mmCIF file of C-alpha atoms in Angstrom:
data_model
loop_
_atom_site.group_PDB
_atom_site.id
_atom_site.type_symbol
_atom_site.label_atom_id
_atom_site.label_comp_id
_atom_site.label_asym_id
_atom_site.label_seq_id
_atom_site.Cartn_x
_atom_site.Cartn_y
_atom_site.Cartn_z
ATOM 1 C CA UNK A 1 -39.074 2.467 -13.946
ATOM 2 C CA UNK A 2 -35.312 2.129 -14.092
ATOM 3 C CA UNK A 3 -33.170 5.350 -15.280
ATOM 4 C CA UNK A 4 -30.698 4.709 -17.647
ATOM 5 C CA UNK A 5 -26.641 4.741 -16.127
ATOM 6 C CA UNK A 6 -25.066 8.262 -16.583
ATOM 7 C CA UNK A 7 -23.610 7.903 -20.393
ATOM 8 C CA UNK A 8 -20.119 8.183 -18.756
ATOM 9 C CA UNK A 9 -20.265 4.363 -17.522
ATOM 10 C CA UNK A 10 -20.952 2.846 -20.408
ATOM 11 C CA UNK A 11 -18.198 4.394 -22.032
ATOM 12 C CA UNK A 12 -15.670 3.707 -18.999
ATOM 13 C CA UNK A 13 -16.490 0.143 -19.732
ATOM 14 C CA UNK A 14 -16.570 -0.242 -22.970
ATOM 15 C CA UNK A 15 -12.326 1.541 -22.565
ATOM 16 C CA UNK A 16 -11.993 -1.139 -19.775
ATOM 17 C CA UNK A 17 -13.098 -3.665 -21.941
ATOM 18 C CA UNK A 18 -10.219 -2.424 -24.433
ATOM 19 C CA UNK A 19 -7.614 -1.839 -21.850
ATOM 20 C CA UNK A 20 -7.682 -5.419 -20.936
ATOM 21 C CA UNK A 21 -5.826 -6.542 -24.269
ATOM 22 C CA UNK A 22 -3.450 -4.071 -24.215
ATOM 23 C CA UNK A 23 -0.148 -4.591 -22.560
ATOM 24 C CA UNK A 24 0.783 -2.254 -19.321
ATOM 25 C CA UNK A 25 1.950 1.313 -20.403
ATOM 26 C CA UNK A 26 0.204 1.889 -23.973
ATOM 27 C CA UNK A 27 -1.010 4.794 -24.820
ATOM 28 C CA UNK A 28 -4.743 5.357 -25.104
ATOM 29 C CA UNK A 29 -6.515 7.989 -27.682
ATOM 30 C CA UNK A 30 -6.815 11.164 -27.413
ATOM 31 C CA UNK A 31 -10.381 12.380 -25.526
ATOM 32 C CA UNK A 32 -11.191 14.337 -28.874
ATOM 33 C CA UNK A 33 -10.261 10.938 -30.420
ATOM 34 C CA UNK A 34 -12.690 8.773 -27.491
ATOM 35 C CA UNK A 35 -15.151 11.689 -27.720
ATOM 36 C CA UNK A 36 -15.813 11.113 -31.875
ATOM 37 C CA UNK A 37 -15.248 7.433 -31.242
ATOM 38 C CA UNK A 38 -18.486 6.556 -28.610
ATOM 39 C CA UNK A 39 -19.957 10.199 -30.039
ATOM 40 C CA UNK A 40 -19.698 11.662 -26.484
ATOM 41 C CA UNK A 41 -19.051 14.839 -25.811
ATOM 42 C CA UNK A 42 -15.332 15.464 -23.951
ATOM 43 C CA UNK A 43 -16.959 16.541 -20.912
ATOM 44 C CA UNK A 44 -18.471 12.624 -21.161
ATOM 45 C CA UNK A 45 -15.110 10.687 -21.921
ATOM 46 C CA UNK A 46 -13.583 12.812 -18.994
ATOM 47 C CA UNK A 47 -15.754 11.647 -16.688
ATOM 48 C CA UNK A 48 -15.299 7.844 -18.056
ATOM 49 C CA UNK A 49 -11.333 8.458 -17.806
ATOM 50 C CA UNK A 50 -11.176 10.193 -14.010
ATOM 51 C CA UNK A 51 -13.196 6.657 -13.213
ATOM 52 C CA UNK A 52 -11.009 4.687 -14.534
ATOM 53 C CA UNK A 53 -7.697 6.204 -13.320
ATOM 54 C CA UNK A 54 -9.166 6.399 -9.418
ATOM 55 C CA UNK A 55 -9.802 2.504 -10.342
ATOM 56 C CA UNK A 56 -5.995 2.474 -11.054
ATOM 57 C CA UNK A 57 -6.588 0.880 -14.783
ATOM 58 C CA UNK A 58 -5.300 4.078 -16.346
ATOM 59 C CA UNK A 59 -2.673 6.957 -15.451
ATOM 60 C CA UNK A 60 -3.013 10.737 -17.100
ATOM 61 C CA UNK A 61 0.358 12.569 -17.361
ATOM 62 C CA UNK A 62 1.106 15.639 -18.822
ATOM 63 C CA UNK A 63 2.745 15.514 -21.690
ATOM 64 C CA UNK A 64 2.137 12.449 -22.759
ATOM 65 C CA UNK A 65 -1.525 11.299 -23.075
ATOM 66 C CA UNK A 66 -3.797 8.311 -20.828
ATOM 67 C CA UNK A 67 -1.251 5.313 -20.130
ATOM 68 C CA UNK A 68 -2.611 1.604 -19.413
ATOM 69 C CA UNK A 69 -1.370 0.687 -15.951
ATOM 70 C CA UNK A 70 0.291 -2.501 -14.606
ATOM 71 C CA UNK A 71 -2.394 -5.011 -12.669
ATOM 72 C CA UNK A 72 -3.080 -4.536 -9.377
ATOM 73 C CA UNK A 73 -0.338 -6.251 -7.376
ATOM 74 C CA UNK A 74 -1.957 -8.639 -4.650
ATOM 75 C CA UNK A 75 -1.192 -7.778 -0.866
ATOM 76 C CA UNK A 76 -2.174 -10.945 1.085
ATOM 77 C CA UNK A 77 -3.496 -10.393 4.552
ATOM 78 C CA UNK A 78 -1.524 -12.912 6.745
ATOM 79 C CA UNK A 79 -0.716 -11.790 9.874
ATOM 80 C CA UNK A 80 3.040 -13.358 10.162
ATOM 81 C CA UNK A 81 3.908 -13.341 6.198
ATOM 82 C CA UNK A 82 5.653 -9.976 5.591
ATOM 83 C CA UNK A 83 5.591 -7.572 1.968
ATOM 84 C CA UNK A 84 8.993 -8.863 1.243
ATOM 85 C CA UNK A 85 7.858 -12.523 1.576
ATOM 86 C CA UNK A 86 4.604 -11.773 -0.686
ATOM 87 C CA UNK A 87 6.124 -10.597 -3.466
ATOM 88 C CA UNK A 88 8.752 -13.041 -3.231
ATOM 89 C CA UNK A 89 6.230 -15.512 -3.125
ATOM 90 C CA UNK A 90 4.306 -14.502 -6.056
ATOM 91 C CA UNK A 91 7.910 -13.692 -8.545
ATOM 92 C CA UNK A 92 7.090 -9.738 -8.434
ATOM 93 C CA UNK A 93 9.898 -7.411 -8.298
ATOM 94 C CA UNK A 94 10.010 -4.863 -5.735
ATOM 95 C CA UNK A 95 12.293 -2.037 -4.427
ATOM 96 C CA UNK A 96 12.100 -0.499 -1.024
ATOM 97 C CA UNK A 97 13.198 2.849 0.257
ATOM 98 C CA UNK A 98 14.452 4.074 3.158
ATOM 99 C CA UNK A 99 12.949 8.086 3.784
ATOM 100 C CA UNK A 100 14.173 8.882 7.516
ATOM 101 C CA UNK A 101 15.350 6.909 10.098
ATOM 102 C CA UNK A 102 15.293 8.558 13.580
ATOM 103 C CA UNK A 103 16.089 6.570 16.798
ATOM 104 C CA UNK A 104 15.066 9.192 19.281
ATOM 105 C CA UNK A 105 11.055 10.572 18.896
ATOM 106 C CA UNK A 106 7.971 11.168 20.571
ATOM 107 C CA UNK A 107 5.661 8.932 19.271
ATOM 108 C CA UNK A 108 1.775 9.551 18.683
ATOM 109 C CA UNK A 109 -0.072 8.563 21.789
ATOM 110 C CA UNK A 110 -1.689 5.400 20.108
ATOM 111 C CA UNK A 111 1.807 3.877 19.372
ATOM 112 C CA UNK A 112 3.230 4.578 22.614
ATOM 113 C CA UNK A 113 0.016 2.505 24.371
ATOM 114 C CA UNK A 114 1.071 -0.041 21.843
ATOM 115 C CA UNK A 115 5.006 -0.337 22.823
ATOM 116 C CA UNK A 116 3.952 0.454 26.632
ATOM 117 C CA UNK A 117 6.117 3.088 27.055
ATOM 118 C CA UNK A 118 5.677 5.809 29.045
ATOM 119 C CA UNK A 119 4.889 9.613 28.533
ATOM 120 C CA UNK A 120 7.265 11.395 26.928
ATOM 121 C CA UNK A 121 9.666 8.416 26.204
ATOM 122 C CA UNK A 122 10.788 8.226 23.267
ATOM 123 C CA UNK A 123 11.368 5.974 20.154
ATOM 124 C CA UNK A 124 12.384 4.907 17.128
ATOM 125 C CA UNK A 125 10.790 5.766 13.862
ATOM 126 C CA UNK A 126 11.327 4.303 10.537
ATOM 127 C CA UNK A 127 9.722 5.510 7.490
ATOM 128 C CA UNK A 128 9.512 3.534 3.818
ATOM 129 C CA UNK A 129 8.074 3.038 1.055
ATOM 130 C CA UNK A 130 7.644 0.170 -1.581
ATOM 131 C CA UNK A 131 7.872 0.463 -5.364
ATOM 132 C CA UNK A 132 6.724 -2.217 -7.518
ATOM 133 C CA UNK A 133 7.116 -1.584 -11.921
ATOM 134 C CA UNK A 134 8.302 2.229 -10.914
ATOM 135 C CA UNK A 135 4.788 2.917 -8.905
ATOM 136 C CA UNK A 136 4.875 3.412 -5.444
ATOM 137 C CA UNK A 137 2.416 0.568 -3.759
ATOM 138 C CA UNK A 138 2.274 1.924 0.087
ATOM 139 C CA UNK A 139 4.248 3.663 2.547
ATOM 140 C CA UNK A 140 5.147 2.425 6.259
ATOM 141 C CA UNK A 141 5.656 4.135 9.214
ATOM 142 C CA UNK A 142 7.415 1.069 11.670
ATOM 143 C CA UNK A 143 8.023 2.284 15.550
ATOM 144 C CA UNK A 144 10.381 0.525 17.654
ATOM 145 C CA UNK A 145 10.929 0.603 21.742
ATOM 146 C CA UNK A 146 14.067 2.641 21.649
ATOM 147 C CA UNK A 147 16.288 -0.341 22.700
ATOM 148 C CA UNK A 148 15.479 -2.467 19.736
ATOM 149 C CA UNK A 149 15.965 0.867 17.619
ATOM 150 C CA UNK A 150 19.204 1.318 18.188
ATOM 151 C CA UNK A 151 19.513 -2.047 17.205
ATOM 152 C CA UNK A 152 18.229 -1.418 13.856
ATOM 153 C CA UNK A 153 20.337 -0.659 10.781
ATOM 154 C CA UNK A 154 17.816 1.110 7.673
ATOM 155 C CA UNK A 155 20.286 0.254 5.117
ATOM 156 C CA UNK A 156 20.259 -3.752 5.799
ATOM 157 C CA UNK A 157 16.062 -2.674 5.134
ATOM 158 C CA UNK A 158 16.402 -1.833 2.154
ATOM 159 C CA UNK A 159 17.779 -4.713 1.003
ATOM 160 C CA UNK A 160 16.282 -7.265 3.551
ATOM 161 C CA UNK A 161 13.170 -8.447 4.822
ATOM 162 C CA UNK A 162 12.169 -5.883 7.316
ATOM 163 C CA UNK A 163 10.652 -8.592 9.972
ATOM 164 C CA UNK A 164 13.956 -10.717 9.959
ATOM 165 C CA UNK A 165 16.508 -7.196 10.383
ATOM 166 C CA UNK A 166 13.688 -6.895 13.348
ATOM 167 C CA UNK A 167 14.206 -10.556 14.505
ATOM 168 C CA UNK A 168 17.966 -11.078 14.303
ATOM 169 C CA UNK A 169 17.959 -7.224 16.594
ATOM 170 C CA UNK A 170 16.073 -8.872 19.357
ATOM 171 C CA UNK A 171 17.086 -12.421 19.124
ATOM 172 C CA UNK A 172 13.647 -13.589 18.758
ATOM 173 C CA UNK A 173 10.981 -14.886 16.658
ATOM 174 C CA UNK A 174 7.699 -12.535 16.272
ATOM 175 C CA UNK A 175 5.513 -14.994 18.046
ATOM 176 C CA UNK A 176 2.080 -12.521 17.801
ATOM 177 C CA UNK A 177 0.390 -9.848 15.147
ATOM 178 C CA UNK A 178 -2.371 -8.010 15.775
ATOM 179 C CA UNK A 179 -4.031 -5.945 13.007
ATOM 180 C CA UNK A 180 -6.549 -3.154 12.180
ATOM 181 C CA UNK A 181 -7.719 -2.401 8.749
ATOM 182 C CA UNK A 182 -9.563 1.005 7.899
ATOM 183 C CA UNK A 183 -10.601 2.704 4.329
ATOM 184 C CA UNK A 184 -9.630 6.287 5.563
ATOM 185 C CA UNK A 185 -8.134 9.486 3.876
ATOM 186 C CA UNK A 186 -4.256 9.211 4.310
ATOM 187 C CA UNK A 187 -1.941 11.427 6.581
ATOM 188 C CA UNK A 188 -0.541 14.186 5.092
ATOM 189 C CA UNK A 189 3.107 12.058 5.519
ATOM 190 C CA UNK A 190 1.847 9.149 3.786
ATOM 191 C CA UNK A 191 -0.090 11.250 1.008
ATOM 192 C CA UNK A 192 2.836 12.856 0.261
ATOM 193 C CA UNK A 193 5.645 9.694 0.204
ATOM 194 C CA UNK A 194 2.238 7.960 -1.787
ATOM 195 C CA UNK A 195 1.735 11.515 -4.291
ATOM 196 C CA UNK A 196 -1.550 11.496 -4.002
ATOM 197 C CA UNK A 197 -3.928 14.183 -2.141
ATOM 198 C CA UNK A 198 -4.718 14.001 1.296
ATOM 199 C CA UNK A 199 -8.834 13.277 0.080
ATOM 200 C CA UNK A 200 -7.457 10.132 -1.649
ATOM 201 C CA UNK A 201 -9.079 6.912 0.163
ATOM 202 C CA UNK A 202 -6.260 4.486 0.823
ATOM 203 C CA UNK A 203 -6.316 1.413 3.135
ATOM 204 C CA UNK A 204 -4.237 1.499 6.344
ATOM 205 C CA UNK A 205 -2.818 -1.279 8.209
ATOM 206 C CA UNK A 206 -2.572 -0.665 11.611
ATOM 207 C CA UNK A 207 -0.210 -3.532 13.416
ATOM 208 C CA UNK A 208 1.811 -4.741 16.217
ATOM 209 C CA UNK A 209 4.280 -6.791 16.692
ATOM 210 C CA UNK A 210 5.050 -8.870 20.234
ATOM 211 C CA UNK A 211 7.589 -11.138 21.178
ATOM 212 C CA UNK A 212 5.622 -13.059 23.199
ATOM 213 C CA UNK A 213 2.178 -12.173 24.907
ATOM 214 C CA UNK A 214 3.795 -9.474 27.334
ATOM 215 C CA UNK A 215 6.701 -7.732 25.030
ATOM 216 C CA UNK A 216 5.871 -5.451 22.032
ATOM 217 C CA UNK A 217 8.327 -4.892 19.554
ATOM 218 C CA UNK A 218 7.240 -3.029 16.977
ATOM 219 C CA UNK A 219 4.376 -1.559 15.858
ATOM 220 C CA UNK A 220 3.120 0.707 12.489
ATOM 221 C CA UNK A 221 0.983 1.938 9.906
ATOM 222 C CA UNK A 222 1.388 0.738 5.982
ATOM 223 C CA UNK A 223 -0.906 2.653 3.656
ATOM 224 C CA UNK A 224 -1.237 1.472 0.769
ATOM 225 C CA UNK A 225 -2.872 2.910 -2.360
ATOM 226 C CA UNK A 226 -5.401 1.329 -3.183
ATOM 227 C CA UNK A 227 -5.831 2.098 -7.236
ATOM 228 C CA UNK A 228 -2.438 -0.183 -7.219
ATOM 229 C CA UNK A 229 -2.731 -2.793 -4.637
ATOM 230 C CA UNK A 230 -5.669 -5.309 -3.477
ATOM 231 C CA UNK A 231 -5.997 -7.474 -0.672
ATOM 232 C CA UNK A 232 -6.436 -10.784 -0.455
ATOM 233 C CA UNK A 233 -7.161 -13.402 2.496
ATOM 234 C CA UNK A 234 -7.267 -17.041 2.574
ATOM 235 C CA UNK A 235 -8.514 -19.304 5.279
ATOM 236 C CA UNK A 236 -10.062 -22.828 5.749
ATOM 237 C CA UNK A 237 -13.235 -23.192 7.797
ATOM 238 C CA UNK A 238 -12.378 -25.525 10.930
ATOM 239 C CA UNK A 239 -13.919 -28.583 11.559
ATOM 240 C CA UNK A 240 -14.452 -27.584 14.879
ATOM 241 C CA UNK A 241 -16.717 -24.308 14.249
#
């Protein structure tokens, strides 16, 4: 025979249930006032709550009580359309900043395989993040060869689409993307610019860039939270499968 669900589910979505016709940043009840409500105990309605918020429907600050968040913003997966296009695309408002800039590093040893540079050469680094209704949504790390970063000008980023400042520095369309997706704990860099902790499970993009088969010109990692951003990917089945 079945068990029952833990107590705490039931009451997580019976708040979800509530949640969905509220609009984004009410404020919630108390947990004394949840506990007497579903006659849980507090332990029970923290439980329900800490579900919810790592589910990104609810945020707990100090201070102030449980908040209803914003929906998820939707991050769709194609390979040439960039964030800034997205949102664009879909009316959401966004603002990017610009953390460091450096045109002269040592990058990790996967990144320099990807620009095909050699040991010890060095490169530009740009680091970002993207806010979206006051939340930060993800954080990007972008390398460039150390040509094309000198090229580069962080301030037009922050106001431009980050693929066309790239394009109009190299006088050339991005003609290829290559991507990896993981579900992974974050870097300590990204968990920081994303304030959450390093055993937070985000979802990194991994990506690169070319010019054309032979010439890399960028390549990164976005991580994006995942309790504020899904993904989505469309495609049509050839005929020819």
């Amino acid at each position: 025979m079945a068990s029952n669900p833990p107590r705490y589910l039931s009451v997580a979505n019976s708040i979800e249930e509530s949640i969905r016709t509220l609009p984004p940043h009410s404020l919630l009840p108390t947990e004394q006032q949840l506990s007497k409500q579903y006659n849980v105990s507090r332990v029970t309605v923290r439980a329900a709550l800490d579900l919810l918020e790592n589910n990104g429907a609810i945020t707990r600050e100090r201070g102030r009580g449980t908040i209803v968040c914003p929906p998820k913003i939707t991050r769709h997966l194609e390979p040439f359309i960039s964030f800034e296009k997205d949102l664009q695309r879909q009316n959401i408002e966004y603002t990017t900043e610009v953390h460091a800039f450096d045109t002269s590093i040592v990058p990790p040893d996967a990144v320099r395989k990807q620009l095909q540079v050699a040991n010890g050469e060095r490169v530009g680094r740009l680091s970002l993040v993207r806010w979206v209704d006051n939340r930060v949504i993800c954080h990007e790390l972008r390398y460039y060869p150390s040509k094309i970063a000198k090229k580069i000008d962080p301030i037009l980023i922050e106001k431009n689409d980050a693929k066309e400042v790239l394009e109009n520095a190299i006088g050339a369309r991005v003609q290829e993307s290559h991507w990896v997706s993981e579900i992974r704990s974050p870097s300590a860099t990204a968990a920081e610019a994303l304030k959450i902790s390093t055993r937070t499970l985000v979802l990194e993009n991994s990506y690169l860039w070319m010019r054309d088969e032979v010439h890399p010109v960028e390549a990164g990692v976005i991580t994006y939270r995942i309790d504020r951003c899904r993904l989505r990917f469309d495609s049509s089945i050839s005929q020819n499968f």
